[in-house]
Amino acid sequence: MSLLHRPSVLCLALASLVACGGGSDTHSTVAASPPPAPPSQAADIAVLFFGNSHTHAHNVPGLVGAMLEFANPGKTVLVLDAPGVLFLDERMQDASSTTLLDGRKWTHLVLQAQRYSSSGTVNYPTSQAEDWVRRAQAKGTVPVMFPEWPRAGVNETERIWALYGGIAQRAGACIAPVPMAFDRAKAALPDLELHASDGNHSSPQGALLAAYLIYATLSGRSPSELPTLLVSAVHESAQARLRTLAAASLAAGPAAQAGCPT
C-alpha cells in the first residue's frame, strides 16, 4: 500500500537551512520571521514543531504528518513547522513562537534544539526547554522531546539522551529515542547513509528514520504498520528497512514515556 497524498491539513513554514546543530559552543542563528496566523481550521490532531535546521531539513514535520494521516483515517491532521532556526532558549524570547503556541489548540508540541556543547565542556541550562514543556501541559498539549541524532563519527548518544531525557523526566514530557535508533541503524544498515555531507544534519534516510521514531512516540503505534511514503525521497526498499529498524529499536528501548498516543 502506498501513501499518495500529503496530510489533508498541512502547513509548513520555510526556514533558511544554516549550519547549526541541536547546540554548540558557537552557533549561527536566523531570527524567526513573523509567522502566519495559526490555522483556524479544526483539526483532530494538531502538531506544532519547535526546532532548528535538524527539524527543517528534509521536512521531518511533513513526514510525521503523512504518517499520522495514514494511521488516522477519517481524522484531520495539521502539522506546522515553526519558522526560524532557533534554540529553545531563544524561542522563549521570540514572540512569534509564543503566538503560535497560544493561537490555537495543539494536541502535541515537539521540541528540538536544546542548546548543548559540541565539545562537551559547557553545561547549558535546560530551564527554558522545561518551561516550554510546562506551557504546553498547561494548555492540554502533550510535549514531546526530539533529541538529535549523534554527529557522524562522534560518540555522543549517551550525552544527548541524558540531556533530553533529563528535561523529559524533570518536566514530564514524552521523548522519542532518536539517537539510539541512529546508532542501531549505523550497525545494522551500514549501506544507508543517515547523515548529510556535513556529518551533522540528516540525509533523507536519516530524516525519515527520525520521523518514524517521532510518529511512534506521538501515536503509540509501530512504524512497521506504515506504507511506503511517496512524500519521501527515500527508495521504497530503503523505507521498508528503516521501518523495520525503527520498530526494532523502539522494542529494544529505552521506551518513550507514557501519555503520548493520539
XYZ file of N, CA and C in Angstrom:
786
model
N 0.856 -1.189 0.000
C 0.000 0.000 0.000
C 0.892 1.238 0.000
N 0.530 2.211 -0.770
C 1.321 3.435 -0.852
C 0.496 4.615 -0.387
N 1.168 5.554 0.196
C 0.512 6.787 0.618
C 0.751 7.813 -0.481
N -0.309 8.222 -1.150
C -0.177 9.028 -2.353
C -0.398 10.502 -2.123
N -0.737 10.896 -0.897
C -1.098 12.286 -0.670
C -0.490 12.793 0.622
N -0.434 14.090 0.724
C 0.020 14.733 1.950
C -1.146 14.850 2.922
N -0.859 15.161 4.205
C -1.954 15.340 5.143
C -2.971 16.342 4.637
N -4.238 16.117 4.966
C -5.307 16.956 4.438
C -5.177 18.399 4.886
N -4.613 18.633 6.055
C -4.335 19.989 6.511
C -2.875 20.009 6.946
N -1.995 20.582 6.138
C -0.575 20.553 6.453
C 0.029 21.895 6.127
N 0.498 22.605 7.162
C 1.072 23.934 6.989
C 2.520 23.872 7.420
N 3.457 24.091 6.493
C 4.874 24.009 6.792
C 5.526 25.351 6.518
N 6.213 25.905 7.520
C 6.915 27.174 7.352
C 8.300 26.913 6.800
N 8.732 27.684 5.803
C 10.051 27.535 5.231
C 11.055 28.270 6.096
N 12.249 27.671 6.242
C 13.295 28.290 7.046
C 14.619 28.152 6.324
N 15.514 29.100 6.539
C 16.850 29.004 5.976
C 17.598 27.899 6.684
N 18.290 27.049 5.913
C 18.977 25.908 6.491
C 20.436 26.277 6.704
N 20.726 26.917 7.810
C 22.099 27.257 8.129
C 22.712 26.111 8.899
N 24.030 26.097 8.991
C 24.715 25.000 9.676
C 24.663 25.226 11.172
N 23.732 24.572 11.802
C 23.682 24.623 13.250
C 23.089 23.324 13.729
N 23.557 22.845 14.855
C 23.059 21.592 15.374
C 22.084 21.829 16.480
N 21.871 20.775 17.295
C 20.999 20.927 18.437
C 21.568 21.960 19.383
N 22.881 22.093 19.386
C 23.526 23.085 20.230
C 25.010 23.031 19.988
N 25.706 24.087 20.326
C 27.147 24.090 20.151
C 27.733 25.241 20.944
N 29.055 25.222 21.068
C 29.713 26.295 21.801
C 29.623 27.617 21.041
N 29.648 27.554 19.718
C 29.432 28.728 18.878
C 28.360 28.351 17.877
N 27.559 29.287 17.475
C 26.466 28.948 16.588
C 26.040 30.153 15.776
N 25.323 29.883 14.712
C 24.748 30.926 13.874
C 23.240 30.809 13.965
N 22.582 31.912 14.174
C 21.149 31.908 14.391
C 20.452 32.776 13.360
N 19.356 32.282 12.840
C 18.492 33.076 11.975
C 17.236 33.395 12.759
N 16.955 34.665 12.962
C 15.791 35.060 13.752
C 14.510 34.620 13.056
N 13.549 34.230 13.843
C 12.270 33.800 13.292
C 11.545 34.991 12.679
N 11.032 34.792 11.470
C 10.219 35.825 10.853
C 8.811 35.738 11.412
N 8.046 36.821 11.313
C 6.678 36.760 11.830
C 5.907 35.635 11.159
N 5.324 34.719 11.938
C 4.638 33.586 11.339
C 3.261 33.978 10.854
N 2.683 33.161 9.984
C 1.284 33.388 9.654
C 0.429 33.134 10.880
N -0.763 33.661 10.875
C -1.667 33.374 11.993
C -1.878 31.875 12.085
N -1.923 31.325 13.293
C -2.153 29.887 13.422
C -3.420 29.495 12.676
N -3.370 28.395 11.905
C -4.545 27.994 11.127
C -5.763 27.852 12.017
N -6.882 28.335 11.515
C -8.098 28.327 12.317
C -8.947 27.090 12.080
N -8.608 26.293 11.045
C -9.407 25.122 10.758
C -9.340 24.140 11.927
N -10.459 23.499 12.182
C -10.476 22.474 13.212
C -9.631 21.294 12.755
N -8.928 20.673 13.675
C -8.114 19.505 13.363
C -8.194 18.535 14.534
N -8.375 17.267 14.222
C -8.407 16.257 15.276
C -7.031 16.072 15.901
N -6.006 16.131 15.065
C -4.625 16.004 15.526
C -3.867 17.213 15.012
N -3.317 18.020 15.898
C -2.612 19.246 15.526
C -1.258 19.260 16.224
N -0.196 19.214 15.446
C 1.156 19.080 15.975
C 1.982 20.293 15.576
N 2.589 20.942 16.567
C 3.469 22.086 16.344
C 4.906 21.668 16.641
N 5.823 21.938 15.713
C 7.248 21.652 15.891
C 7.997 22.939 16.187
N 8.772 22.945 17.254
C 9.750 23.994 17.532
C 11.129 23.363 17.360
N 11.853 23.767 16.327
C 13.171 23.181 16.095
C 14.045 24.100 15.277
N 15.225 23.580 14.931
C 16.122 24.333 14.069
C 16.322 23.551 12.773
N 17.491 23.640 12.160
C 17.687 23.030 10.852
C 17.634 21.509 10.899
N 17.801 20.900 12.068
C 17.639 19.452 12.171
C 16.175 19.054 11.934
N 15.268 19.876 12.391
C 13.845 19.631 12.154
C 13.465 19.989 10.724
N 13.961 21.113 10.217
C 13.548 21.603 8.908
C 14.080 20.752 7.758
N 15.320 20.270 7.866
C 15.953 19.576 6.746
C 15.176 18.318 6.363
N 14.853 18.209 5.099
C 14.129 17.056 4.541
C 12.749 16.885 5.160
N 12.227 17.979 5.727
C 10.813 18.050 6.095
C 10.375 16.963 7.069
N 11.064 16.857 8.197
C 10.660 15.886 9.221
C 9.197 16.095 9.636
N 8.729 17.345 9.890
C 7.324 17.513 10.265
C 6.351 17.004 9.201
N 6.649 17.256 7.920
C 5.774 16.786 6.865
C 5.704 15.275 6.804
N 6.826 14.605 7.033
C 6.837 13.145 7.056
C 5.982 12.621 8.205
N 6.138 13.223 9.376
C 5.329 12.809 10.529
C 3.848 13.031 10.242
N 3.523 14.167 9.617
C 2.135 14.443 9.294
C 1.542 13.403 8.356
N 2.308 12.988 7.337
C 1.828 11.969 6.419
C 1.580 10.648 7.136
N 2.463 10.307 8.049
C 2.287 9.074 8.817
C 1.047 9.136 9.702
N 0.856 10.266 10.358
C -0.303 10.417 11.238
C -1.603 10.353 10.450
N -1.602 10.928 9.251
C -2.831 10.875 8.465
C -3.160 9.442 8.051
N -2.154 8.696 7.626
C -2.409 7.300 7.249
C -2.952 6.513 8.437
N -2.395 6.755 9.619
C -2.774 5.975 10.799
C -4.114 6.399 11.383
N -4.650 7.514 10.918
C -5.902 8.036 11.482
C -6.891 8.373 10.374
N -7.364 7.375 9.636
C -8.306 7.653 8.541
C -9.579 8.292 9.069
N -10.032 9.285 8.334
C -11.247 9.985 8.745
C -11.006 11.139 9.689
N -9.772 11.285 10.166
C -9.446 12.406 11.047
C -8.628 13.441 10.286
N -8.772 14.699 10.689
C -7.980 15.762 10.085
C -6.680 15.932 10.845
N -5.613 16.168 10.097
C -4.271 16.282 10.665
C -3.674 17.621 10.252
N -3.176 18.346 11.207
C -2.471 19.604 10.978
C -1.081 19.495 11.583
N -0.065 19.777 10.778
C 1.309 19.825 11.286
C 1.916 21.145 10.856
N 2.488 21.879 11.803
C 3.108 23.158 11.494
C 4.535 23.173 12.014
N 5.462 23.507 11.134
C 6.880 23.639 11.466
C 7.153 25.123 11.697
N 7.336 25.519 12.950
C 7.524 26.931 13.259
C 8.748 27.486 12.539
N 8.641 28.671 11.945
C 9.765 29.227 11.197
C 10.893 29.668 12.113
N 12.060 29.814 11.509
C 13.221 30.279 12.249
C 14.129 29.140 12.647
N 15.408 29.440 12.766
C 16.416 28.468 13.190
C 16.875 28.898 14.571
N 16.134 28.461 15.583
C 16.308 28.970 16.939
C 16.503 27.835 17.930
N 17.367 28.066 18.911
C 17.427 27.179 20.060
C 16.195 27.415 20.931
N 15.889 26.453 21.793
C 14.678 26.562 22.600
C 14.736 27.739 23.565
N 15.919 28.080 24.060
C 16.009 29.250 24.939
C 15.757 30.532 24.149
N 16.167 30.566 22.879
C 15.902 31.732 22.038
C 14.412 31.836 21.705
N 13.773 30.707 21.490
C 12.327 30.742 21.215
C 11.549 31.283 22.410
N 12.056 31.089 23.598
C 11.368 31.613 24.770
C 11.287 33.133 24.724
N 12.233 33.762 24.034
C 12.231 35.217 23.900
C 11.611 35.671 22.579
N 11.131 34.736 21.782
C 10.605 35.035 20.458
C 9.087 35.094 20.515
N 8.535 36.296 20.344
C 7.091 36.484 20.488
C 6.300 35.671 19.472
N 6.854 35.480 18.278
C 6.119 34.743 17.256
C 5.926 33.284 17.649
N 6.907 32.711 18.350
C 6.774 31.318 18.789
C 5.685 31.189 19.838
N 5.659 32.125 20.773
C 4.613 32.113 21.794
C 3.241 32.298 21.165
N 3.180 33.170 20.162
C 1.906 33.404 19.477
C 1.405 32.137 18.801
N 2.313 31.397 18.180
C 1.915 30.156 17.536
C 1.374 29.151 18.549
N 2.063 28.998 19.674
C 1.617 28.027 20.670
C 0.272 28.420 21.262
N 0.089 29.699 21.510
C -1.126 30.163 22.177
C -2.293 30.395 21.214
N -2.005 30.372 19.904
C -3.009 30.801 18.939
C -4.084 29.793 18.606
N -3.895 28.536 18.993
C -4.906 27.518 18.724
C -4.667 26.330 19.660
N -5.556 25.360 19.605
C -5.405 24.148 20.379
C -4.509 23.165 19.618
N -3.374 22.826 20.230
C -2.468 21.834 19.671
C -2.569 20.556 20.503
N -2.569 19.420 19.833
C -2.554 18.158 20.585
C -1.146 17.828 21.056
N -0.129 18.224 20.265
C 1.254 17.908 20.604
C 2.171 19.084 20.269
N 3.202 19.257 21.080
C 4.291 20.200 20.795
C 5.590 19.401 20.791
N 6.261 19.369 19.643
C 7.519 18.640 19.505
C 8.668 19.627 19.660
N 9.576 19.340 20.585
C 10.637 20.275 20.959
C 12.014 19.703 20.617
N 12.686 20.344 19.682
C 14.070 20.027 19.319
C 14.884 21.312 19.440
N 16.182 21.208 19.533
C 17.093 22.352 19.578
C 17.362 22.854 20.984
N 17.460 21.948 21.945
C 18.048 22.299 23.224
C 19.526 22.592 22.978
N 19.997 23.687 23.510
C 21.402 24.041 23.322
C 22.294 23.065 24.095
N 23.325 22.558 23.425
C 24.286 21.709 24.129
C 25.682 21.954 23.576
N 26.660 21.546 24.324
C 28.046 21.804 23.981
C 28.578 20.693 23.088
N 28.959 21.027 21.867
C 29.504 20.021 20.964
C 30.849 19.498 21.449
N 31.537 20.292 22.263
C 32.826 19.856 22.809
C 32.670 19.096 24.120
N 31.483 19.180 24.707
C 31.263 18.503 25.978
C 31.849 19.229 27.171
N 32.255 20.470 26.987
C 32.930 21.205 28.068
C 32.050 22.257 28.727
N 30.857 22.476 28.182
C 29.967 23.511 28.710
C 28.622 22.892 29.034
N 28.079 23.238 30.181
C 26.744 22.788 30.556
C 25.766 23.947 30.380
N 24.909 23.835 29.378
C 23.922 24.880 29.139
C 22.661 24.607 29.951
N 21.987 25.645 30.412
C 20.764 25.439 31.200
C 19.654 24.832 30.347
N 18.784 24.099 31.015
C 17.635 23.476 30.339
C 16.312 24.065 30.823
N 16.375 25.104 31.635
C 15.162 25.636 32.249
C 14.170 26.144 31.208
N 14.680 26.733 30.105
C 13.755 27.247 29.100
C 13.024 26.108 28.388
N 13.729 25.027 28.095
C 13.068 23.869 27.491
C 12.011 23.309 28.430
N 12.339 23.254 29.701
C 11.363 22.759 30.679
C 10.172 23.706 30.787
N 10.417 25.007 30.624
C 9.306 25.966 30.616
C 8.375 25.715 29.435
N 8.946 25.392 28.255
C 8.101 25.084 27.106
C 7.234 23.858 27.389
N 7.825 22.858 28.030
C 7.064 21.656 28.375
C 5.887 22.010 29.264
N 6.135 22.825 30.265
C 5.067 23.175 31.217
C 4.010 24.071 30.569
N 4.443 24.962 29.674
C 3.466 25.793 28.962
C 2.542 24.917 28.119
N 3.121 23.936 27.468
C 2.298 23.031 26.661
C 1.316 22.272 27.543
N 1.809 21.747 28.654
C 0.938 20.985 29.553
C -0.204 21.844 30.075
N 0.068 23.106 30.350
C -0.970 23.999 30.863
C -2.080 24.218 29.851
N -1.764 24.005 28.556
C -2.763 24.164 27.503
C -3.424 22.840 27.142
N -3.065 21.776 27.840
C -3.596 20.467 27.498
C -2.916 19.851 26.289
N -1.717 20.333 25.971
C -0.934 19.853 24.835
C 0.139 18.889 25.323
N 0.310 17.762 24.626
C 1.320 16.774 25.020
C 2.687 17.217 24.499
N 3.667 17.457 25.376
C 5.003 17.836 24.925
C 5.848 16.601 24.617
N 6.568 16.661 23.521
C 7.399 15.545 23.072
C 8.799 16.067 22.778
N 9.795 15.524 23.436
C 11.176 15.915 23.185
C 11.719 15.152 21.980
N 12.404 15.872 21.107
C 13.019 15.320 19.905
C 14.528 15.506 20.024
N 15.212 14.546 20.669
C 16.673 14.643 20.769
C 17.311 14.379 19.413
N 18.359 15.133 19.106
C 19.017 14.971 17.818
C 19.797 13.659 17.760
N 20.065 13.236 16.553
C 20.966 12.107 16.308
C 22.396 12.532 16.608
N 23.275 11.591 16.929
C 24.688 11.945 17.110
C 25.308 12.320 15.769
N 26.308 13.162 15.822
C 27.036 13.502 14.609
C 27.811 12.295 14.088
N 28.055 12.277 12.813
C 28.764 11.152 12.208
C 30.155 11.017 12.829
N 30.459 9.830 13.315
C 31.780 9.553 13.871
C 32.017 10.094 15.263
N 30.983 10.638 15.903
C 31.123 11.206 17.251
C 30.309 10.365 18.225
N 30.943 9.914 19.280
C 30.277 9.086 20.290
C 29.597 9.993 21.309
N 28.369 10.418 20.999
C 27.688 11.367 21.874
C 26.232 10.987 22.155
N 25.843 9.771 21.798
C 24.454 9.366 22.004
C 24.056 9.448 23.468
N 24.870 8.920 24.350
C 24.516 8.915 25.772
C 24.386 10.330 26.315
N 25.250 11.226 25.863
C 25.205 12.603 26.354
C 23.950 13.322 25.866
N 23.602 13.116 24.589
C 22.399 13.744 24.051
C 21.156 13.188 24.751
N 21.128 11.869 24.936
C 19.960 11.249 25.569
C 19.821 11.704 27.023
N 20.935 11.796 27.723
C 20.877 12.246 29.114
C 20.364 13.677 29.207
N 20.761 14.516 28.254
C 20.333 15.913 28.258
C 18.825 16.018 28.046
N 18.329 15.419 26.983
C 16.895 15.489 26.678
C 16.076 14.643 27.648
N 16.629 13.493 28.039
C 15.919 12.660 28.998
C 15.758 13.333 30.341
N 16.756 14.111 30.732
C 16.649 14.856 31.973
C 15.531 15.886 31.917
N 15.418 16.569 30.776
C 14.323 17.530 30.600
C 12.987 16.811 30.692
N 12.874 15.696 29.975
C 11.614 14.940 29.958
C 11.242 14.457 31.353
N 12.224 13.987 32.093
C 11.944 13.454 33.433
C 11.562 14.560 34.399
N 12.292 15.662 34.367
C 12.024 16.738 35.323
C 10.694 17.438 35.039
N 10.386 17.638 33.759
C 9.199 18.423 33.414
C 8.007 17.550 33.046
N 8.232 16.270 32.770
C 7.132 15.372 32.463
C 6.731 15.377 31.003
N 7.701 15.118 30.111
C 7.431 15.086 28.673
C 7.671 13.697 28.123
N 7.116 13.426 26.960
C 7.467 12.234 26.203
C 8.809 12.500 25.511
N 9.460 11.431 25.070
C 10.732 11.605 24.383
C 10.892 10.519 23.336
N 11.292 10.905 22.132
C 11.486 9.972 21.030
C 12.921 9.472 21.040
N 13.144 8.170 21.068
C 14.509 7.630 21.190
C 15.270 7.663 19.869
N 15.483 8.855 19.337
C 16.137 9.016 18.037
C 17.621 8.666 18.071
N 18.411 9.126 19.048
C 19.854 8.862 18.988
C 20.201 7.381 18.968
N 19.526 6.574 19.796
C 19.829 5.149 19.835
C 19.465 4.467 18.526
N 18.377 4.905 17.895
C 17.987 4.316 16.618
C 19.047 4.585 15.546
N 19.641 5.771 15.574
C 20.709 6.072 14.614
C 21.904 5.155 14.837
N 22.263 4.919 16.090
C 23.384 4.025 16.364
C 23.081 2.606 15.883
N 21.848 2.152 16.123
C 21.488 0.800 15.683
C 21.455 0.709 14.166
N 20.970 1.756 13.515
C 20.935 1.753 12.053
C 22.343 1.763 11.464
N 23.235 2.483 12.090
C 24.616 2.509 11.610
C 25.222 1.122 11.650
N 24.893 0.346 12.682
C 25.439 -1.003 12.806
C 24.731 -2.000 11.905
N 23.402 -1.875 11.804
C 22.608 -2.875 11.080
C 22.446 -2.561 9.602
N 22.481 -1.280 9.244
C 22.244 -0.860 7.860
C 23.387 0.049 7.395
N 24.611 -0.459 7.370
C 25.758 0.417 7.082
C 25.746 1.008 5.679
N 24.971 0.429 4.763
C 24.930 0.954 3.398
C 23.986 2.140 3.245
N 23.172 2.415 4.270
C 22.252 3.552 4.218
C 22.889 4.742 4.938
N 23.207 5.779 4.209
C 23.830 6.960 4.798
C 22.768 7.786 5.492
N 22.955 8.014 6.792
C 21.962 8.730 7.584
C 22.283 10.209 7.735
N 23.507 10.611 7.422
C 23.925 11.997 7.606
C 24.143 12.700 6.278
N 23.960 14.012 6.302
C 24.341 14.845 5.169
C 25.861 14.911 5.086
N 26.370 15.550 4.062
C 27.818 15.591 3.861
C 28.546 16.318 4.979
N 27.837 17.170 5.741
C 28.493 17.882 6.841
C 28.643 17.020 8.085
N 28.077 15.814 8.084
C 28.174 14.934 9.240
C 27.331 15.356 10.415
N 26.528 16.388 10.237
C 25.745 16.968 11.330
C 24.248 16.852 11.048
N 23.818 17.361 9.909
C 22.419 17.275 9.536
C 22.098 15.885 8.993
N 20.811 15.625 8.796
C 20.404 14.323 8.304
C 20.417 14.271 6.791
N 20.558 13.060 6.272
C 20.240 12.763 4.887
C 18.738 12.509 4.805
N 18.178 12.329 3.608
C 16.761 11.941 3.544
C 16.458 10.670 4.331
N 17.387 9.702 4.327
C 17.177 8.474 5.091
C 17.168 8.749 6.587
N 18.082 9.597 7.032
C 18.137 9.929 8.452
C 16.907 10.678 8.910
N 16.429 11.618 8.073
C 15.216 12.364 8.416
C 14.024 11.426 8.524
N 13.932 10.453 7.612
C 12.822 9.510 7.657
C 12.896 8.644 8.905
N 14.092 8.199 9.273
C 14.232 7.404 10.495
C 13.792 8.208 11.711
N 14.214 9.461 11.797
C 13.784 10.308 12.917
C 12.274 10.471 12.920
N 11.685 10.658 11.746
C 10.233 10.829 11.659
C 9.495 9.588 12.137
N 10.011 8.398 11.793
C 9.383 7.170 12.282
C 9.355 7.139 13.813
N 10.459 7.527 14.428
C 10.537 7.493 15.895
C 9.603 8.515 16.520
N 9.515 9.697 15.936
C 8.623 10.728 16.460
C 7.169 10.302 16.280
N 6.851 9.775 15.098
C 5.492 9.277 14.858
C 5.099 8.225 15.893
N 5.976 7.275 16.142
C 5.660 6.215 17.095
C 5.453 6.770 18.495
N 6.236 7.761 18.864
C 6.105 8.370 20.184
C 4.789 9.137 20.300
N 4.400 9.829 19.228
C 3.134 10.569 19.236
C 1.923 9.643 19.260
N 1.985 8.578 18.501
C 0.802 7.761 18.248
C 0.705 6.511 19.110
N 1.842 6.037 19.625
C 1.839 4.771 20.342
C 1.725 3.579 19.416
N 1.962 3.787 18.120
C 1.840 2.721 17.135
C 3.195 2.435 16.499
N 3.351 1.223 15.981
C 4.623 0.812 15.403
C 4.800 1.368 13.997
N 5.996 1.800 13.645
C 6.258 2.229 12.266
C 6.082 1.093 11.263
N 6.164 -0.153 11.721
C 6.030 -1.288 10.812
C 4.661 -1.350 10.155
N 3.675 -0.645 10.722
C 2.323 -0.632 10.160
C 2.178 0.352 8.998
N 3.171 1.170 8.763
C 3.061 2.239 7.776
C 3.368 1.736 6.366
N 2.815 2.417 5.354
C 3.107 2.077 3.960
C 4.337 2.826 3.463
N 4.663 2.608 2.218
C 5.670 3.439 1.561
C 5.136 4.865 1.446
N 5.964 5.826 1.795
C 5.568 7.235 1.732
C 6.108 7.850 0.443
N 5.222 8.214 -0.443
C 5.657 8.843 -1.675
C 6.053 10.293 -1.459
N 5.817 10.830 -0.265
C 6.280 12.183 0.053
C 7.739 12.178 0.487
N 8.357 10.999 0.551
C 9.768 10.886 0.927
C 10.609 10.580 -0.304
N 11.844 11.115 -0.312
C 12.766 10.851 -1.415
C 13.465 9.510 -1.271
N 13.214 8.795 -0.187
C 13.889 7.528 0.082
C 13.218 6.408 -0.699
N 14.030 5.550 -1.314
C 13.523 4.451 -2.125
C 12.663 3.506 -1.289
N 11.691 2.875 -1.943
C 10.734 2.008 -1.261
C 11.413 0.926 -0.435
N 12.431 0.270 -0.998
C 13.097 -0.810 -0.270
C 13.837 -0.284 0.953
N 14.433 0.903 0.836
C 15.123 1.502 1.979
C 14.123 1.917 3.046
N 12.957 2.414 2.624
C 11.926 2.746 3.605
C 11.531 1.522 4.412
N 11.362 0.390 3.739
C 10.970 -0.834 4.437
C 12.026 -1.242 5.457
N 13.277 -1.122 5.093
C 14.359 -1.487 6.018
C 14.407 -0.532 7.211
N 14.193 0.751 6.954
C 14.202 1.730 8.043
C 12.999 1.552 8.960
N 11.839 1.209 8.407
C 10.668 0.934 9.246
C 10.942 -0.236 10.185
N 11.513 -1.297 9.635
C 11.820 -2.475 10.453
C 12.828 -2.133 11.534
N 13.854 -1.373 11.175
C 14.871 -0.961 12.144
C 14.271 -0.083 13.226
N 13.411 0.857 12.825
C 12.793 1.756 13.801
C 11.933 0.973 14.785
N 11.145 0.029 14.276
C 10.298 -0.780 15.147
C 11.143 -1.609 16.110
N 12.220 -2.201 15.619
C 13.095 -3.000 16.476
C 13.786 -2.135 17.512
N 14.174 -0.927 17.125
C 14.825 -0.021 18.060
C 13.871 0.393 19.173
N 12.623 0.663 18.812
C 11.624 1.011 19.826
C 11.404 -0.143 20.799
N 11.366 -1.360 20.261
C 11.155 -2.532 21.113
C 12.340 -2.769 22.041
N 13.537 -2.430 21.570
C 14.736 -2.650 22.375
C 14.871 -1.646 23.507
N 14.219 -0.486 23.359
C 14.269 0.525 24.402
C 15.425 1.487 24.227
N 15.478 2.520 25.079
C 14.539 2.785 26.170
C 13.190 3.260 25.636
N 12.156 2.949 26.364
C 10.799 3.274 25.931
C 10.532 4.753 26.123
N 9.719 5.310 25.243
C 9.239 6.674 25.431
C 8.288 6.707 26.619
N 8.253 7.841 27.304
C 7.337 7.949 28.445
C 5.890 7.838 27.995
N 5.053 7.384 28.878
C 3.643 7.194 28.551
C 2.948 8.551 28.391
N 1.795 8.520 27.776
C 0.980 9.732 27.686
C 0.974 10.377 26.334
N 1.629 9.765 25.324
C 1.726 10.398 24.017
C 0.680 9.988 23.002
N 0.137 8.786 23.025
C -0.731 8.376 21.918
C -1.850 9.362 21.651
N -2.175 9.528 20.345
C -3.224 10.447 19.939
C -4.580 9.868 20.289
